[in-house]
CSV table of C-alpha atoms and ligand atoms in Angstrom, one decimal:
chain,number,residue,atom,x,y,z
A,5,MET,CA,-26.8,-23.8,83.0
A,6,ASP,CA,-23.0,-24.2,83.1
A,7,GLU,CA,-22.0,-26.4,80.2
A,8,LYS,CA,-20.1,-29.9,81.5
A,9,ALA,CA,-18.5,-32.3,79.2
A,10,LYS,CA,-18.7,-36.1,80.4
A,11,LEU,CA,-15.6,-38.6,80.2
A,12,ILE,CA,-16.5,-42.2,80.6
A,13,ILE,CA,-13.7,-44.4,81.6
A,14,GLY,CA,-14.8,-48.1,82.4
A,15,ASP,CA,-17.5,-47.6,84.5
A,16,LYS,CA,-17.0,-44.5,85.8
A,17,THR,CA,-18.3,-41.2,84.4
A,18,LEU,CA,-16.6,-37.8,85.3
A,19,GLU,CA,-18.2,-34.6,84.4
A,20,LEU,CA,-15.6,-32.0,83.5
A,21,PRO,CA,-16.4,-28.2,83.6
A,22,VAL,CA,-16.5,-26.5,80.2
A,23,ILE,CA,-14.4,-23.0,79.9
A,24,THR,CA,-15.7,-20.3,77.3
A,25,GLY,CA,-13.5,-17.6,76.4
A,26,THR,CA,-14.3,-14.0,75.3
A,27,GLU,CA,-14.2,-15.0,71.9
A,28,ASN,CA,-16.7,-18.0,72.3
A,29,GLU,CA,-13.6,-20.4,72.0
A,30,LYS,CA,-14.4,-23.5,74.4
A,31,ALA,CA,-11.9,-25.8,76.7
A,32,VAL,CA,-12.9,-28.8,79.0
A,33,ASP,CA,-11.3,-28.2,82.1
A,34,ILE,CA,-9.1,-31.4,83.1
A,35,THR,CA,-7.6,-29.9,86.2
A,36,LYS,CA,-9.2,-32.7,88.3
A,37,LEU,CA,-8.8,-35.6,86.0
A,38,ARG,CA,-5.8,-37.6,87.5
A,39,SER,CA,-6.8,-37.0,90.8
A,40,ALA,CA,-10.2,-38.2,90.3
A,41,THR,CA,-9.3,-41.0,87.7
A,42,GLU,CA,-5.6,-41.7,87.6
A,43,TYR,CA,-5.8,-41.0,84.2
A,44,ILE,CA,-3.6,-38.1,82.1
A,45,THR,CA,-4.1,-37.0,78.8
A,46,LEU,CA,-1.5,-37.5,75.9
A,47,ASP,CA,-1.1,-34.6,73.3
A,48,PRO,CA,2.3,-34.6,71.8
A,49,GLY,CA,3.0,-31.0,70.4
A,50,PHE,CA,0.4,-30.0,72.9
A,51,GLY,CA,-2.2,-29.0,69.5
A,52,ASN,CA,-5.2,-29.8,72.0
A,53,THR,CA,-3.6,-28.5,75.2
A,54,GLY,CA,-4.7,-25.0,76.9
A,55,SER,CA,-2.2,-24.2,79.4
A,56,CYS,CA,-3.2,-21.0,80.5
A,57,LYS,CA,-6.2,-18.5,80.4
A,58,SER,CA,-4.8,-15.4,78.6
A,59,SER,CA,-5.9,-12.0,77.9
A,60,ILE,CA,-3.2,-10.7,75.5
A,61,THR,CA,-3.7,-12.2,72.0
A,62,PHE,CA,-6.5,-13.6,70.4
A,63,VAL,CA,-5.9,-15.8,67.1
A,64,ASP,CA,-8.7,-17.7,65.4
A,65,GLY,CA,-6.7,-20.1,63.0
A,66,GLU,CA,-9.9,-21.1,60.8
A,67,LYS,CA,-10.9,-17.6,60.3
A,68,GLY,CA,-7.5,-16.2,59.6
A,69,ILE,CA,-8.3,-13.7,62.7
A,70,LEU,CA,-5.7,-12.0,65.0
A,71,HIS,CA,-6.2,-9.7,67.6
A,72,TYR,CA,-3.8,-7.7,69.9
A,73,ARG,CA,-5.9,-7.0,73.1
A,74,GLY,CA,-8.9,-7.0,70.9
A,75,ILE,CA,-7.3,-4.8,68.2
A,76,PRO,CA,-7.4,-6.5,64.7
A,77,VAL,CA,-3.4,-6.5,63.9
A,78,ALA,CA,-4.1,-4.9,60.3
A,79,GLN,CA,-5.2,-1.8,62.3
A,80,MET,CA,-2.0,-2.0,64.3
A,81,ALA,CA,0.0,-2.2,61.6
A,82,GLU,CA,-1.7,0.5,59.8
A,83,ASN,CA,-2.0,3.0,62.2
A,84,SER,CA,0.5,2.2,65.1
A,85,THR,CA,4.1,2.2,65.8
A,86,PHE,CA,6.0,-0.8,67.4
A,87,VAL,CA,6.4,1.3,71.0
A,88,GLU,CA,2.9,2.0,71.0
A,89,THR,CA,2.1,-1.9,70.0
A,90,SER,CA,4.7,-2.9,72.8
A,91,TYR,CA,2.7,-0.8,75.3
A,92,LEU,CA,-0.3,-2.5,74.2
A,93,LEU,CA,0.6,-5.6,74.7
A,94,ILE,CA,2.4,-5.3,77.9
A,95,HIS,CA,0.1,-2.9,80.0
A,96,GLY,CA,-3.3,-3.8,78.3
A,97,GLU,CA,-4.6,-0.7,77.0
A,98,LEU,CA,-3.3,1.8,74.2
A,99,PRO,CA,-1.5,4.5,76.1
A,100,THR,CA,-2.4,8.3,76.2
A,101,GLN,CA,0.0,10.6,74.6
A,102,LYS,CA,1.4,11.3,78.1
A,103,GLN,CA,2.0,7.7,78.9
A,104,LEU,CA,3.5,7.1,75.6
A,105,ASP,CA,6.1,9.8,75.5
A,106,LYS,CA,6.8,8.7,79.2
A,107,PHE,CA,7.2,5.0,77.4
A,108,SER,CA,9.4,6.4,74.9
A,109,ASP,CA,11.8,8.5,76.9
A,110,SER,CA,12.5,5.5,79.2
A,111,PHE,CA,13.7,3.8,75.9
A,112,THR,CA,16.3,6.1,75.2
A,113,GLN,CA,17.3,6.1,78.9
A,114,HIS,CA,18.3,2.5,78.5
A,115,ALA,CA,19.5,2.3,75.2
A,116,MET,CA,22.8,1.9,76.2
A,117,ILE,CA,24.4,-1.3,77.2
A,118,HIS,CA,27.0,-1.5,79.9
A,119,GLU,CA,30.3,-0.6,78.4
A,120,ASP,CA,31.5,-3.9,80.1
A,121,MET,CA,29.5,-5.7,78.0
A,122,LYS,CA,31.1,-4.8,75.0
A,123,ASN,CA,33.8,-7.4,75.8
A,124,PHE,CA,31.5,-10.1,75.3
A,125,PHE,CA,31.2,-9.2,71.6
A,126,TYR,CA,35.1,-9.5,71.3
A,127,GLY,CA,35.0,-12.8,72.6
A,128,TYR,CA,32.7,-14.3,70.4
A,129,PRO,CA,33.6,-15.8,66.8
A,130,SER,CA,32.7,-13.5,64.3
A,131,THR,CA,30.7,-16.8,62.6
A,132,GLY,CA,29.1,-17.2,65.7
A,133,HIS,CA,25.1,-17.2,64.8
A,134,PRO,CA,23.7,-14.0,66.1
A,135,MET,CA,20.8,-15.8,67.8
A,136,GLY,CA,23.3,-17.5,70.2
A,137,ILE,CA,24.8,-14.3,70.9
A,138,LEU,CA,21.4,-12.4,71.6
A,139,SER,CA,20.5,-15.2,74.1
A,140,ALA,CA,23.7,-15.1,76.1
A,141,MET,CA,23.8,-11.3,76.0
A,142,VAL,CA,20.2,-10.9,77.4
A,143,CYS,CA,20.8,-13.7,80.2
A,144,SER,CA,24.1,-12.0,80.9
A,145,LEU,CA,21.9,-8.7,81.6
A,146,SER,CA,21.2,-10.4,84.8
A,147,ALA,CA,24.6,-10.2,85.9
A,148,TYR,CA,24.5,-6.5,85.2
A,149,TYR,CA,21.4,-5.8,87.2
A,150,PRO,CA,21.2,-8.1,90.0
A,151,GLU,CA,18.9,-5.7,92.0
A,152,LEU,CA,16.1,-6.8,89.0
A,153,THR,CA,16.4,-10.4,89.1
A,154,ASN,CA,13.9,-10.8,92.0
A,155,PRO,CA,11.8,-13.7,90.9
A,156,GLU,CA,8.6,-11.6,91.6
A,157,PRO,CA,9.2,-7.9,91.0
A,158,SER,CA,7.4,-5.0,91.8
A,159,GLN,CA,5.4,-3.3,89.2
A,160,GLU,CA,8.0,-0.6,89.1
A,161,GLU,CA,10.9,-3.1,88.8
A,162,PHE,CA,9.0,-4.9,86.1
A,163,ASN,CA,8.4,-1.6,84.1
A,164,LYS,CA,12.0,-0.8,84.2
A,165,ILE,CA,13.2,-4.7,83.1
A,166,ALA,CA,10.7,-4.3,80.3
A,167,VAL,CA,11.9,-1.2,78.8
A,168,MET,CA,15.4,-2.2,79.2
A,169,LEU,CA,14.9,-5.6,77.6
A,170,LEU,CA,12.9,-3.8,74.4
A,171,SER,CA,15.8,-1.0,74.0
A,172,LYS,CA,18.9,-2.9,75.0
A,173,VAL,CA,17.8,-5.6,72.7
A,174,ARG,CA,18.1,-3.5,69.5
A,175,THR,CA,21.7,-2.0,70.4
A,176,ILE,CA,23.0,-5.9,71.3
A,177,CYS,CA,21.5,-6.9,67.6
A,178,ALA,CA,23.1,-4.0,66.0
A,179,PHE,CA,26.3,-4.4,67.9
A,180,SER,CA,26.6,-8.3,67.2
A,181,TYR,CA,26.1,-7.5,63.2
A,182,LYS,CA,29.0,-5.2,63.5
A,183,LYS,CA,31.1,-7.3,64.9
A,184,SER,CA,30.3,-10.2,62.6
A,185,VAL,CA,31.6,-7.3,59.6
A,186,GLY,CA,34.2,-6.5,61.8
A,187,ASP,CA,32.9,-2.9,61.9
A,188,THR,CA,33.4,-0.2,64.8
A,189,PHE,CA,30.1,-0.3,67.0
A,190,VAL,CA,27.8,2.7,66.9
A,191,ASN,CA,25.9,4.0,69.9
A,192,PRO,CA,22.3,4.4,70.0
A,193,ARG,CA,21.2,8.2,69.6
A,194,PRO,CA,18.7,10.0,72.2
A,195,ASP,CA,17.3,11.9,69.0
A,196,LEU,CA,16.4,9.3,66.8
A,197,LYS,CA,13.3,6.7,67.2
A,198,TYR,CA,13.3,3.2,67.6
A,199,ILE,CA,13.6,1.7,64.3
A,200,PRO,CA,15.9,4.7,62.8
A,201,ASN,CA,17.9,4.0,65.5
A,202,PHE,CA,18.4,0.4,65.3
A,203,LEU,CA,19.0,1.4,61.3
A,204,ASN,CA,21.7,4.0,62.2
A,205,MET,CA,23.2,1.7,64.6
A,206,MET,CA,23.2,-1.3,62.0
A,207,PHE,CA,24.6,0.7,59.0
A,208,SER,CA,26.2,3.9,59.9
A,209,SER,CA,30.0,4.1,60.2
A,210,PRO,CA,32.1,6.5,61.3
A,211,SER,CA,33.8,6.0,57.6
A,212,ARG,CA,30.5,6.3,56.1
A,213,ASN,CA,27.5,8.7,55.1
A,214,TYR,CA,24.4,7.1,56.1
A,215,THR,CA,20.8,8.2,55.3
A,216,ILE,CA,17.9,6.7,56.9
A,217,ASP,CA,15.3,5.5,54.7
A,218,GLN,CA,11.9,6.2,55.5
A,219,ASP,CA,10.1,3.5,53.4
A,220,GLU,CA,12.5,1.0,55.1
A,221,VAL,CA,11.6,2.5,58.4
A,222,ASN,CA,8.1,2.1,57.5
A,223,ALA,CA,8.4,-1.8,56.4
A,224,LEU,CA,10.4,-2.7,59.3
A,225,ARG,CA,7.7,-1.0,61.6
A,226,VAL,CA,5.3,-2.7,60.4
A,227,LEU,CA,7.2,-6.5,60.2
A,228,LEU,CA,8.0,-5.8,64.0
A,229,ILE,CA,4.4,-4.8,65.0
A,230,LEU,CA,3.2,-8.2,63.1
A,231,HIS,CA,6.1,-10.1,65.0
A,232,ALA,CA,5.1,-8.7,68.1
A,233,ASP,CA,2.8,-11.2,69.6
A,234,HIS,CA,1.1,-14.8,68.6
A,235,GLU,CA,-0.3,-16.2,71.9
A,236,GLN,CA,0.9,-19.7,72.8
A,237,ASN,CA,3.8,-20.5,70.4
A,238,CYS,CA,6.9,-22.5,71.2
A,239,SER,CA,8.8,-19.5,72.3
A,240,THR,CA,6.1,-17.7,74.3
A,241,SER,CA,5.4,-20.9,75.9
A,242,THR,CA,8.8,-21.5,76.7
A,243,VAL,CA,9.1,-17.9,78.3
A,244,ARG,CA,6.1,-18.9,80.3
A,245,MET,CA,7.5,-22.4,81.2
A,246,VAL,CA,10.8,-21.2,82.3
A,247,GLY,CA,9.4,-18.2,84.1
A,248,SER,CA,6.7,-20.8,86.0
A,249,SER,CA,9.9,-21.7,87.9
A,250,ARG,CA,10.3,-18.0,89.0
A,251,ALA,CA,13.4,-17.5,87.0
A,252,ASN,CA,14.0,-14.1,86.2
A,253,LEU,CA,12.8,-12.1,83.5
A,254,PHE,CA,16.2,-12.0,81.6
A,255,ALA,CA,16.5,-16.0,81.9
A,256,SER,CA,13.2,-16.6,80.6
A,257,ILE,CA,13.5,-14.3,77.6
A,258,ALA,CA,16.9,-15.9,76.7
A,259,ALA,CA,15.3,-19.5,76.8
A,260,GLY,CA,12.5,-18.0,74.4
A,261,ILE,CA,15.0,-16.5,72.2
A,262,CYS,CA,16.7,-20.1,71.9
A,263,ALA,CA,13.3,-21.7,71.3
A,264,LEU,CA,12.7,-18.9,68.6
A,265,TRP,CA,16.2,-19.9,66.9
A,266,GLY,CA,14.9,-23.5,65.3
A,267,PRO,CA,13.9,-23.5,61.8
A,268,LEU,CA,10.5,-24.5,62.6
A,269,HIS,CA,9.8,-21.7,64.5
A,270,GLY,CA,11.5,-18.1,64.0
A,271,GLY,CA,14.6,-19.6,62.1
A,272,ALA,CA,12.1,-20.4,59.0
A,273,ASN,CA,12.5,-16.7,57.7
A,274,GLN,CA,16.1,-17.6,57.1
A,275,GLU,CA,15.4,-20.9,55.7
A,276,VAL,CA,12.8,-19.4,53.2
A,277,ILE,CA,15.4,-17.5,51.6
A,278,GLU,CA,18.0,-20.3,51.5
A,279,MET,CA,15.2,-22.3,50.0
A,280,LEU,CA,14.6,-19.5,47.6
A,281,GLN,CA,18.3,-19.2,46.7
A,282,GLN,CA,18.7,-23.0,46.2
A,283,ILE,CA,15.5,-23.0,43.6
A,284,HIS,CA,17.2,-20.0,41.9
A,285,LYS,CA,20.8,-21.5,41.5
A,286,ASP,CA,18.5,-24.7,39.9
A,287,GLY,CA,17.6,-22.9,37.3
A,288,ASP,CA,14.3,-21.6,39.1
A,289,ASN,CA,12.6,-25.1,38.7
A,290,ILE,CA,9.8,-24.3,41.3
A,291,GLN,CA,7.7,-27.7,40.5
A,292,LYS,CA,10.7,-29.8,41.5
A,293,TYR,CA,10.9,-28.2,44.8
A,294,VAL,CA,6.8,-28.5,45.4
A,295,ASN,CA,7.2,-32.3,44.2
A,296,LEU,CA,9.8,-33.1,46.7
A,297,ALA,CA,8.2,-31.3,49.6
A,298,LYS,CA,5.1,-33.3,49.1
A,299,GLU,CA,7.6,-36.7,49.0
A,300,LYS,CA,6.7,-39.0,52.0
A,301,ASP,CA,10.5,-40.1,52.1
A,302,SER,CA,11.7,-36.5,51.7
A,303,SER,CA,12.6,-34.6,55.0
A,304,PHE,CA,12.1,-31.5,52.7
A,305,ARG,CA,9.3,-29.1,53.5
A,306,LEU,CA,8.3,-26.1,51.9
A,307,MET,CA,9.8,-23.4,54.4
A,308,GLY,CA,7.1,-20.4,55.3
A,309,PHE,CA,4.4,-22.6,54.5
A,310,GLY,CA,2.0,-24.3,57.0
A,311,HIS,CA,1.0,-23.1,60.4
A,312,ARG,CA,0.0,-25.0,63.8
A,313,VAL,CA,-3.0,-22.9,64.2
A,314,TYR,CA,-3.8,-20.9,60.6
A,315,LYS,CA,-5.6,-23.1,58.4
A,316,ASN,CA,-7.2,-20.5,56.0
A,317,PHE,CA,-4.3,-18.1,55.5
A,318,ASP,CA,-2.0,-16.2,58.0
A,319,PRO,CA,-3.3,-12.5,58.0
A,320,ARG,CA,0.4,-11.4,58.5
A,321,ALA,CA,1.6,-13.0,55.4
A,322,LYS,CA,-1.0,-10.9,53.2
A,323,ILE,CA,0.3,-7.8,54.7
A,324,ILE,CA,4.0,-8.6,54.3
A,325,LYS,CA,3.6,-9.8,50.9
A,326,GLU,CA,2.0,-6.5,50.1
A,327,LYS,CA,4.6,-4.6,51.9
A,328,ALA,CA,7.7,-6.6,50.2
A,329,HIS,CA,6.2,-5.5,46.9
A,330,THR,CA,5.6,-1.6,47.8
A,331,LEU,CA,9.2,-1.4,49.6
A,332,LEU,CA,11.0,-3.3,46.3
A,333,ASN,CA,9.2,-0.8,43.8
A,334,LYS,CA,9.8,2.3,45.9
A,335,LYS,CA,13.5,1.4,46.1
A,336,GLY,CA,13.7,0.2,42.5
A,337,ILE,CA,14.7,-3.2,43.6
A,338,LYS,CA,14.5,-6.3,40.9
A,339,ASP,CA,14.6,-9.4,43.7
A,340,PRO,CA,14.6,-12.6,41.5
A,341,LEU,CA,13.9,-14.4,44.9
A,342,LEU,CA,10.3,-12.4,44.9
A,343,ASP,CA,9.4,-13.6,41.7
A,344,ILE,CA,10.2,-17.1,42.8
A,345,ALA,CA,8.1,-16.8,46.1
A,346,VAL,CA,5.4,-15.5,44.1
A,347,LYS,CA,5.1,-18.3,41.8
A,348,LEU,CA,5.8,-20.9,44.3
A,349,GLU,CA,3.0,-19.6,46.2
A,350,GLU,CA,0.9,-20.1,43.3
A,351,ILE,CA,1.6,-23.4,42.5
A,352,ALA,CA,1.4,-24.5,45.9
A,353,LEU,CA,-1.9,-23.1,46.8
A,354,LYS,CA,-3.2,-25.0,43.6
A,355,ASP,CA,-1.8,-28.1,44.5
A,356,PRO,CA,-4.0,-30.7,46.3
A,357,TYR,CA,-1.3,-31.9,48.7
A,358,PHE,CA,-1.1,-28.3,50.3
A,359,VAL,CA,-5.1,-27.7,49.7
A,360,GLU,CA,-6.1,-30.8,51.6
A,361,ARG,CA,-3.5,-30.1,54.3
A,362,LYS,CA,-4.5,-26.4,54.5
A,363,LEU,CA,-0.6,-25.0,54.4
A,364,TYR,CA,-0.9,-21.4,53.4
A,365,PRO,CA,2.4,-18.8,53.5
A,366,ASN,CA,2.9,-17.9,56.9
A,367,VAL,CA,4.6,-14.9,58.4
A,368,ASP,CA,8.1,-15.9,57.3
A,369,PHE,CA,7.4,-16.6,53.9
A,370,TYR,CA,7.6,-12.9,52.6
A,371,SER,CA,9.5,-11.3,55.5
A,372,GLY,CA,13.0,-12.1,54.6
A,373,ILE,CA,12.8,-10.4,51.1
A,374,ILE,CA,12.0,-7.1,52.9
A,375,TYR,CA,15.2,-7.8,55.3
A,376,ARG,CA,17.2,-8.5,52.0
A,377,ALA,CA,15.9,-5.4,50.5
A,378,ILE,CA,17.2,-3.4,53.7
A,379,GLY,CA,20.6,-4.9,53.6
A,380,ILE,CA,19.9,-7.3,56.9
A,381,PRO,CA,21.9,-10.0,56.5
A,382,LEU,CA,20.3,-13.6,56.1
A,383,ASN,CA,21.5,-15.0,59.8
A,384,MET,CA,20.2,-11.8,61.2
A,385,PHE,CA,16.4,-12.4,60.2
A,386,PRO,CA,15.4,-14.6,63.3
A,387,VAL,CA,17.2,-11.9,65.4
A,388,MET,CA,14.5,-9.3,63.8
A,389,PHE,CA,11.9,-11.9,64.8
A,390,ALA,CA,13.2,-11.9,68.2
A,391,ILE,CA,13.1,-7.7,68.5
A,392,GLY,CA,9.5,-8.0,67.0
A,393,ARG,CA,8.3,-10.8,69.7
A,394,MET,CA,9.7,-9.2,72.5
A,395,PRO,CA,7.0,-7.2,74.0
A,396,GLY,CA,4.8,-10.5,73.6
A,397,TRP,CA,7.2,-12.6,75.6
A,398,ILE,CA,7.3,-10.0,78.3
A,399,ALA,CA,3.6,-9.5,78.6
A,400,HIS,CA,3.1,-13.4,78.8
A,401,TRP,CA,5.7,-13.4,81.7
A,402,LYS,CA,4.2,-10.9,83.5
A,403,GLU,CA,0.4,-12.4,83.0
A,404,MET,CA,1.9,-15.8,84.0
A,405,LEU,CA,3.4,-14.4,87.1
A,406,ASP,CA,0.4,-12.4,88.3
A,407,ASP,CA,-2.2,-15.5,87.5
A,408,PRO,CA,-3.0,-17.1,90.9
A,409,ALA,CA,-3.8,-20.2,88.6
A,410,THR,CA,0.2,-20.7,87.6
A,411,LYS,CA,1.9,-23.4,88.6
A,412,ILE,CA,5.3,-24.7,87.7
A,413,GLY,CA,4.9,-26.2,84.5
A,414,ARG,CA,5.6,-30.0,84.7
A,415,PRO,CA,3.5,-31.9,82.2
A,416,ARG,CA,3.4,-35.9,82.5
A,417,GLN,CA,4.2,-38.5,80.3
A,418,ILE,CA,3.5,-42.3,79.2
A,419,TYR,CA,6.2,-44.3,80.2
A,420,THR,CA,7.4,-46.7,77.5
A,421,GLY,CA,10.7,-48.2,78.6
A,422,PRO,CA,11.9,-51.7,80.4
A,423,ASN,CA,10.1,-53.0,83.3
A,424,ARG,CA,12.0,-53.2,86.2
A,425,ARG,CA,14.9,-55.3,86.0
A,426,ASP,CA,18.2,-55.6,88.3
A,427,TYR,CA,21.6,-54.1,87.4
A,428,VAL,CA,23.9,-56.6,85.9
A,429,PRO,CA,27.9,-56.3,86.5
A,430,ILE,CA,29.6,-55.3,83.7
A,431,GLU,CA,31.6,-59.1,83.1
A,432,GLN,CA,28.2,-60.7,83.2
A,433,ARG,CA,26.7,-58.9,80.4
A,434,LYS,CA,26.5,-60.7,77.0
A,435,TYR,CA,25.8,-58.2,74.8
A,436,SER,CA,25.1,-54.4,74.1
A,437,LEU,CA,22.4,-53.5,72.1
A,438,HIS,CA,23.2,-49.8,72.3
A,439,PRO,CA,22.1,-48.3,68.9
A,440,THR,CA,24.6,-45.6,68.5
A,441,GLU,CA,27.9,-48.0,69.8
A,442,ASN,CA,29.5,-47.4,66.5
A,443,SER,CA,29.4,-43.9,66.7
A,444,PHE,CA,31.2,-43.2,70.1
B,27,COA,N1,5.9,-28.6,53.5
B,27,COA,C1,5.6,-29.6,53.1
B,27,COA,N2,4.6,-30.4,54.0
B,27,COA,C2,4.1,-29.8,55.4
B,27,COA,C3,4.7,-28.5,55.5
B,27,COA,C4,5.4,-28.0,54.6
B,27,COA,N3,6.0,-26.7,55.0
B,27,COA,N4,3.9,-27.9,56.6
B,27,COA,C5,3.4,-29.3,57.0
B,27,COA,N5,3.4,-30.3,56.0
B,27,COA,C6,2.5,-31.6,56.2
B,27,COA,C7,3.1,-32.7,57.1
B,27,COA,O1,3.9,-33.3,56.3
B,27,COA,C8,1.8,-33.2,57.3
B,27,COA,O2,1.6,-34.2,56.3
B,27,COA,P1,0.8,-35.3,56.6
B,27,COA,O3,-0.2,-35.2,57.1
B,27,COA,O4,0.9,-36.2,55.3
B,27,COA,O5,2.0,-36.3,57.6
B,27,COA,C9,0.6,-32.3,57.7
B,27,COA,O6,1.4,-31.2,56.8
B,27,COA,C10,0.7,-31.7,58.8
B,27,COA,O7,1.9,-31.3,59.2
B,27,COA,P2,2.7,-31.1,60.6
B,27,COA,O8,3.9,-31.0,60.9
B,27,COA,O9,1.7,-32.5,61.5
B,27,COA,O10,1.7,-29.7,61.3
B,27,COA,P3,2.3,-29.1,62.4
B,27,COA,O11,1.3,-28.0,63.1
B,27,COA,O12,3.2,-30.0,63.5
B,27,COA,O13,3.7,-28.1,61.8
B,27,COA,C11,5.0,-26.3,61.0
B,27,COA,C12,3.4,-26.9,61.9
B,27,COA,C13,4.8,-24.9,61.1
B,27,COA,C14,6.0,-26.8,61.8
B,27,COA,C15,4.8,-26.9,59.8
B,27,COA,O14,4.0,-26.5,58.8
B,27,COA,C16,6.2,-26.7,59.1
B,27,COA,O15,7.0,-27.3,59.2
B,27,COA,N6,6.3,-25.5,58.2
B,27,COA,C17,7.5,-25.3,57.9
B,27,COA,C18,8.4,-24.4,58.9
B,27,COA,C19,8.1,-22.7,59.0
B,27,COA,O16,7.8,-22.4,58.2
B,27,COA,N7,7.5,-22.7,60.3
B,27,COA,C20,7.5,-21.3,60.6
B,27,COA,C21,6.0,-21.4,61.4
B,27,COA,S1,5.7,-19.4,61.6
């Protein structure tokens, strides 16, 4: 028998269908709620709201489970490449060798950006945050490929845009780094794979020999795979929301990059390192910062801790912590920030405040240690997250577009402002209550 939920409002009882996912997660379908009752639901931050059905990624936050198209993320991190993971997320299945070769070849074909686009980089101040530059550049791709801005692209057009975005984004990121340090742009090389190509564009220079380090390549491979998708997070929901108005894929992804930029989302990896540096500067007084994070009146939070969904552990953080130790050992690097991070985790995980609230290290807690060891500068950390998240955004945009149930995203609200009142001419206004008056 189909399960139903009953909602009683006053003397009215409404039967609501219950939807069950393939992993047995349940939802009460309230699609008809407003038309039947004139009530809406109120759920700030959408913590209890499913915005769509999706077959891309499964997360069970209570059990610390993360699957891409059914495959545990640890298996992908162990065995796969970022390009293969992108194929899986976007196309739904692991590719055959032939499919993978074709997919990889098209990355090479689309790696370069239009020569004119280089002018944009010269126009940005070198102090500009690379996330702002990345978002602007991705949106600007729409101007260079207007034939690919069809709001409902064919499968062939979509495949082309997807590969262009995946491939060009790493070139754009490397160029914005080169610009920030005043170095010459290094073009992508057709003989190099995805990650070595990125590292080469970042760190090689006409005046300097650069050797690609396989341990760095491997650490980055794992990081990018672990960041590749995470179902309806803030930036992915943004991509879907913007795309629901039939904005093209370039514009939707550019919006996702902006959403990722914030310190509570993809900007957290940068904030973690800044926090660890601050603790180090302050004599490694870890307990002081743990105490500060617990204070009700302080706005300080332990960055890299806590997650809306994971209430047990974040499976990605466990893998990244191990990889950070491996890479640093192999490179013979002694990073005091890693020691602080490990101790901070130990202290926080024994502290009742963090235990009761189920706050664990998340994906951002150890990733910055790896980026630092590779030589990637601090303000590029969120950009690395963006490169990794690209396949997830693209897969979700396409799923949203192909789903007949998709409607333009348009939440409701409960209005709490003044009731109807009349306009008062300025000479009759007795006082102003504007709270920001003095700041004009
Ligand atoms: N440090 C200290 N306290 C934290 C905390 C942190 N990192 N994260 C959450 N809390 C506390 C909150 O103060 C709140 O306490 P209260 O119940 O006494 O008011 C409680 O834990 C629940 O937090 P809340 O902000 O409601 O959870 P959320 O699901 O809305 O937020 C995050 C999730 C990720 C935004 C939040 O944990 C956070 O800000 N973490 C730091 C930023 C970060 O690492 N972001 C990357 C996420 S991948």
